[in-house]
CSV table of C-alpha atoms in Angstrom, one decimal:
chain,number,residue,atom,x,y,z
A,164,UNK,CA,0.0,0.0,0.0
A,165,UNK,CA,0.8,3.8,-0.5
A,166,UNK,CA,2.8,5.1,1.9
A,167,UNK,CA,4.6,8.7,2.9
A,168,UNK,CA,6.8,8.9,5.6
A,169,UNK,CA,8.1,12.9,7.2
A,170,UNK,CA,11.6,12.5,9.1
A,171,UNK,CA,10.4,13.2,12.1
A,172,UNK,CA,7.3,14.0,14.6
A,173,UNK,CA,9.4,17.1,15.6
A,174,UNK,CA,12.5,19.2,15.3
A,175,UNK,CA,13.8,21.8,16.8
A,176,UNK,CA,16.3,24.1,15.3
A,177,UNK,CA,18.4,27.7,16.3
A,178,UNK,CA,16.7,30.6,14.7
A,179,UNK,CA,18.9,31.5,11.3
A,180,UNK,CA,19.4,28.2,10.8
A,181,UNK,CA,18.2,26.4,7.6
A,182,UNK,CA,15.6,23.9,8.8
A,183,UNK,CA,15.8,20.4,6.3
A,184,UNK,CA,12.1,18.5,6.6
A,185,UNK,CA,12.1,15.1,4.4
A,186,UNK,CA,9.0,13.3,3.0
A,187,UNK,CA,9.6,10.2,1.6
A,188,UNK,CA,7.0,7.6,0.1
A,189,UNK,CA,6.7,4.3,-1.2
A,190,UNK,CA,4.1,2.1,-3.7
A,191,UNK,CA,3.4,5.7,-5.5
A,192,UNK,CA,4.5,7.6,-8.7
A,193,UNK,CA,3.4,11.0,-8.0
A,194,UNK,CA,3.1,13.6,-10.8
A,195,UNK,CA,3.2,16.3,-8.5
A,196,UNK,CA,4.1,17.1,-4.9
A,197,UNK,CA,3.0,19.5,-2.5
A,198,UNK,CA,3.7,21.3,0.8
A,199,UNK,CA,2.0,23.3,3.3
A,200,UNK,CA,1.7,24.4,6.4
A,201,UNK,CA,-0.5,24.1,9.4
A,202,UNK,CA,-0.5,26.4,12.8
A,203,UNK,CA,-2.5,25.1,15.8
A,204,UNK,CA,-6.4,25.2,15.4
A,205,UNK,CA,-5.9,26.0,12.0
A,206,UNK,CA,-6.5,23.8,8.4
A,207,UNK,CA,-3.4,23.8,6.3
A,208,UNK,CA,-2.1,26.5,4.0
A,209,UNK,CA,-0.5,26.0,0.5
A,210,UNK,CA,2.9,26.4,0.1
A,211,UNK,CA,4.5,25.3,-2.7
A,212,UNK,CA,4.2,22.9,-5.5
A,213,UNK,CA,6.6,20.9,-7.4
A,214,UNK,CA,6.2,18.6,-10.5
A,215,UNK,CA,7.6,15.3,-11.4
A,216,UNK,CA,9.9,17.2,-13.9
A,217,UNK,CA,11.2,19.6,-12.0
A,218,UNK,CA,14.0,19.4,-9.5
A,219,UNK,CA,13.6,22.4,-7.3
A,220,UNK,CA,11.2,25.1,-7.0
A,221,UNK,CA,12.0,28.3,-4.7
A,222,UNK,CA,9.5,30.7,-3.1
A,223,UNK,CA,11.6,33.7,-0.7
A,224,UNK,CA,13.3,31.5,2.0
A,225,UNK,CA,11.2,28.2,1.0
A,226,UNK,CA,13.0,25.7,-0.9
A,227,UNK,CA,11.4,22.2,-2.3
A,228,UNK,CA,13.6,19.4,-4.3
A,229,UNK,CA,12.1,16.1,-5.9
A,230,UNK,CA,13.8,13.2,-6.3
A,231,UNK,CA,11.7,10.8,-8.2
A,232,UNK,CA,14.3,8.2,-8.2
A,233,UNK,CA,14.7,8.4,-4.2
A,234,UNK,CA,11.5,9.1,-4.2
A,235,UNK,CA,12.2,11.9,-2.0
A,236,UNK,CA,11.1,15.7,-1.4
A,237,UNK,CA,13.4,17.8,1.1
A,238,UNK,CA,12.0,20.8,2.1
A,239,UNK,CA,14.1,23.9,3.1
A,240,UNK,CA,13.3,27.0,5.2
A,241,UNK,CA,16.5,29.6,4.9
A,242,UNK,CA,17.1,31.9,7.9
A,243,UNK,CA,14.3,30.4,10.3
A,244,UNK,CA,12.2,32.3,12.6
A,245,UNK,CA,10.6,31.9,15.4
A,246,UNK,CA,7.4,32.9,13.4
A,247,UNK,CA,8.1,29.6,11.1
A,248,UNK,CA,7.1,27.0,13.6
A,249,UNK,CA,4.5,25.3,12.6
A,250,UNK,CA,3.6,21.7,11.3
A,251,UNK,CA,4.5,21.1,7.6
A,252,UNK,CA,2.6,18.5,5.9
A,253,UNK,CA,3.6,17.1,2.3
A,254,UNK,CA,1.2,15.6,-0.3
A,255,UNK,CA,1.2,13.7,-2.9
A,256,UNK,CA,-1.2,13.8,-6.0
A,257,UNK,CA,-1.7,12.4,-9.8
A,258,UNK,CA,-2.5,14.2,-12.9
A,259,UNK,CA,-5.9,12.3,-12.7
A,260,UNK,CA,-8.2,11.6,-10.5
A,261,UNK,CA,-8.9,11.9,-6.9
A,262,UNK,CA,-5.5,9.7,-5.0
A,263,UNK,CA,-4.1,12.7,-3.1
A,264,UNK,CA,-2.2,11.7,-0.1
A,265,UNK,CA,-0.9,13.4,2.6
A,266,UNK,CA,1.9,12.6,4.7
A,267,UNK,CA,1.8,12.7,8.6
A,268,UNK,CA,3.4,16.0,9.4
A,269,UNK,CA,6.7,17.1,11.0
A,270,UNK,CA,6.4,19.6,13.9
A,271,UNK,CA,8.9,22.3,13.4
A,272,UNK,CA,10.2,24.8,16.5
A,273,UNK,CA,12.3,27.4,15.3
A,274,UNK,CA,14.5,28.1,19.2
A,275,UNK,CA,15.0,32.6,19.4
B,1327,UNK,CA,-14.4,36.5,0.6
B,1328,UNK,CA,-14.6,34.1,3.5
B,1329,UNK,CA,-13.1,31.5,1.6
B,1330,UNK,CA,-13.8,28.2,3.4
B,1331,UNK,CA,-16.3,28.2,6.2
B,1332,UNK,CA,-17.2,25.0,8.4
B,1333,UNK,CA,-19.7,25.1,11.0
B,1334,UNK,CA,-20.0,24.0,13.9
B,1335,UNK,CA,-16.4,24.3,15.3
B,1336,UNK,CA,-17.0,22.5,18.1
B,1337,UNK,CA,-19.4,19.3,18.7
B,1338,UNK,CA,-19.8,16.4,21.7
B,1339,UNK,CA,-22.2,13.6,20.9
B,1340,UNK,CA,-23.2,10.1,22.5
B,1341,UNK,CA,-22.4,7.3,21.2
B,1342,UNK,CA,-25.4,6.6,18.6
B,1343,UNK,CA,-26.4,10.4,18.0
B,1344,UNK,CA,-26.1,11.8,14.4
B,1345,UNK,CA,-24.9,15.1,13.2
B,1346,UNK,CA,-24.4,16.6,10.3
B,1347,UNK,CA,-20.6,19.3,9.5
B,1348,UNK,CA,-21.4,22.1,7.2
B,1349,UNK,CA,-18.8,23.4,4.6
B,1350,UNK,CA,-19.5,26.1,2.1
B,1351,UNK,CA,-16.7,27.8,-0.1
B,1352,UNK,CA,-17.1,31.1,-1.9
B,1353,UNK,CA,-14.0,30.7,-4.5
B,1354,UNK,CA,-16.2,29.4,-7.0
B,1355,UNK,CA,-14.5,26.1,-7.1
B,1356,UNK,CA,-15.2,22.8,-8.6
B,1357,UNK,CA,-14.2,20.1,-6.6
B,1358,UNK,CA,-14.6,19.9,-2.4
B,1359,UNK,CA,-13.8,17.3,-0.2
B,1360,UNK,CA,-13.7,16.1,3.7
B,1361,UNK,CA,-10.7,15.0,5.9
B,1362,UNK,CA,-10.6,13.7,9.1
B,1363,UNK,CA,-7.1,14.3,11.0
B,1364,UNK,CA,-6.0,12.5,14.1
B,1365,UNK,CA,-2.9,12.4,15.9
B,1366,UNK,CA,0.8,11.1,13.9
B,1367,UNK,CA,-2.0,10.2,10.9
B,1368,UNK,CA,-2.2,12.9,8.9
B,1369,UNK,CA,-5.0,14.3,7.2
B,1370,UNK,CA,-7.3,11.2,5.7
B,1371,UNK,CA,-9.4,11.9,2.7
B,1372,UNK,CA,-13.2,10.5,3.5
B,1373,UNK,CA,-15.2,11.5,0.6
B,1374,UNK,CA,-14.9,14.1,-2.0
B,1375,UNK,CA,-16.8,15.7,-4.9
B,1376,UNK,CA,-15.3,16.8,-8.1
B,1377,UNK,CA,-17.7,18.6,-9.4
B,1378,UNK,CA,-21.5,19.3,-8.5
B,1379,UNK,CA,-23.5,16.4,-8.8
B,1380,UNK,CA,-21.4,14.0,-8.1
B,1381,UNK,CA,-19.7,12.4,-4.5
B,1382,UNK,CA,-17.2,9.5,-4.5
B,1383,UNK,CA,-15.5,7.3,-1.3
B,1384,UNK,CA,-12.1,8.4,-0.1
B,1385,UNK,CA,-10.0,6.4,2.1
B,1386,UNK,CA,-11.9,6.4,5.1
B,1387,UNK,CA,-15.9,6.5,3.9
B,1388,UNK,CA,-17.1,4.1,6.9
B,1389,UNK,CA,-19.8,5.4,8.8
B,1390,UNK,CA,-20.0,8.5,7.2
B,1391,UNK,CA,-22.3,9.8,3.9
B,1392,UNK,CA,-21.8,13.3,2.3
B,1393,UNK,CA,-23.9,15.5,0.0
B,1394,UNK,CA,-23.2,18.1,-2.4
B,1395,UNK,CA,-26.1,20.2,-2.1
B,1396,UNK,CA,-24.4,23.1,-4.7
B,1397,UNK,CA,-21.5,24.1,-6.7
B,1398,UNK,CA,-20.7,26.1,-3.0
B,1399,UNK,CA,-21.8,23.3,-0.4
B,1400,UNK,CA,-20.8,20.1,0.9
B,1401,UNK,CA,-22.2,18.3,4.0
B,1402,UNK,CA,-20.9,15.7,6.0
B,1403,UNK,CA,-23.5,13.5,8.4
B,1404,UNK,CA,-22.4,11.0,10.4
B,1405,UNK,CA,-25.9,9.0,10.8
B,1406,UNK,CA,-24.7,7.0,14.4
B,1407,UNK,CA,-21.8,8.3,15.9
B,1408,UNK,CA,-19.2,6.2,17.4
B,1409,UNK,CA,-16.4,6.8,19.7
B,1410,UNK,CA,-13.6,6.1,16.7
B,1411,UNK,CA,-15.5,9.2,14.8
B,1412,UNK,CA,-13.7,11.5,17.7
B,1413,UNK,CA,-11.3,13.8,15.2
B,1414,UNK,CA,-10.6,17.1,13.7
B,1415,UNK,CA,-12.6,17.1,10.4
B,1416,UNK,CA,-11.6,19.8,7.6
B,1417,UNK,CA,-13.7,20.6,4.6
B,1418,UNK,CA,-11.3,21.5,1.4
B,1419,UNK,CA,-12.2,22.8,-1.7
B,1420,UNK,CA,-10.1,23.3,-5.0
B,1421,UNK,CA,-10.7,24.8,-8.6
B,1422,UNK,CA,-9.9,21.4,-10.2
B,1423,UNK,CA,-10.0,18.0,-8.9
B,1424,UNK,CA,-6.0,16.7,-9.7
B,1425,UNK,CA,-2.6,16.8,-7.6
B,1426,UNK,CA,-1.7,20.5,-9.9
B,1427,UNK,CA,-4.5,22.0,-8.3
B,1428,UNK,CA,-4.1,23.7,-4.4
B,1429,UNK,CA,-6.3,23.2,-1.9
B,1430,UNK,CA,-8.1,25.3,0.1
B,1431,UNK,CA,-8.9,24.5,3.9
B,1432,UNK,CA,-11.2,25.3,6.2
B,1433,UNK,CA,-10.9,25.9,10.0
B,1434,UNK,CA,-11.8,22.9,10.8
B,1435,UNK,CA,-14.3,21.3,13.0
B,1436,UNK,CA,-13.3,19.4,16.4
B,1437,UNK,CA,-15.5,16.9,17.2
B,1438,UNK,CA,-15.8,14.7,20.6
B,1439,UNK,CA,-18.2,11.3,20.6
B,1440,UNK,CA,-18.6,10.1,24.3
């Protein structure tokens, strides 16, 4: 069966650090991949999107990679605040119909 | 523009009760679609519509039925409620119904079944 994996329940970085998240799946071929964000009490918020084609996409401090042959996505926040922690979710999803999957999360705490 | 609204945001039941959550989305878009989220599972896709007319199972469809009442509406009834049914449910919506297209989320509705 499908399945996505995010390197940790947690992590805890230094502010101004560059904070690495990893989502990792297996038994899927996704044509795109996405990431958001979700503060407590609150339903995720888009982030970024990347496609099976691409191997990086960049948004102001907010880098994603795909590696379709690790079947990886590492996703990179530049110059972390204390205003970035937050749970980041990734997601996985086909060109057609409805088999979007979402990974479990990984709690980040950006330390002032 | 509210974007996506969910009511209520709070709920207890007993065991056996039935309820219906309420989404409505103002964007406009095509397809919308229920999760439930639970602790270290991520967010589990129950049902979905992708487009009006139409509903189809997600993952997690037991114990649950859905009806998309317009283009802007989607309802989620649980007809008995069971203590497994305890969650965070969100209501999503997006303009297309494929991994390209972003969703929208609701706040969310937390719901406790005694």
């Amino acid at each position: 069966s499908q399945k996505i994996e995010q390197n940790s329940e947690a992590l805890n970085i230094q502010e101004g650090k560059t904070a690495t998240l990893t989502c990792n799946y297996t038994n899927y071929s996704p044509a795109y991949l996405q990431w958001y964000r979700q503060d407590p009490g609150r339903g995720p918020v888009f982030l970024l999107l990347i496609r099976e084609n691409e191997k990086e996409k960049r948004k102001e401090r907010l880098k994603v990679t795909f590696d379709t042959t690790l079947k990886q996505s590492l996703f990179h926040i530049t110059a972390s605040q204390p205003a970035d922690s937050a749970t980041y979710l990734c997601a996985l999803g086909h060109n057609y119909g409805q088999n979007f999957v979402f990974g479990p999360g990984t709690r980040l705490s950006v330390l002032p | 523009n509210a974007g996506v609204t969910q009511t209520p945001k709070f709920q207890v039941l007993k065991t056996g009760q039935s309820m219906t959550l309420q989404c409505a989305q103002d964007m406009n878009h095509n397809s919308m679609y229920w999760y439930r989220q639970d602790p270290g599972m991520g967010l589990r896709l129950i049902y979905y519509s992708a487009s009006e007319g139409t509903t189809d199972k997600g993952e997690v469809p037991n114990g649950y039925n859905v009806s998309r009442l317009n283009k802007r509406e989607f309802s989620l009834r649980l007809e008995s409620a069971a203590p497994s049914q305890t969650s965070v449910y969100f209501c999503a919506s997006s303009l297309g119904l494929a991994g390209l297209e972003t969703q929208y989320f609701g706040p969310g509705t937390r719901l406790l079944v005694l």
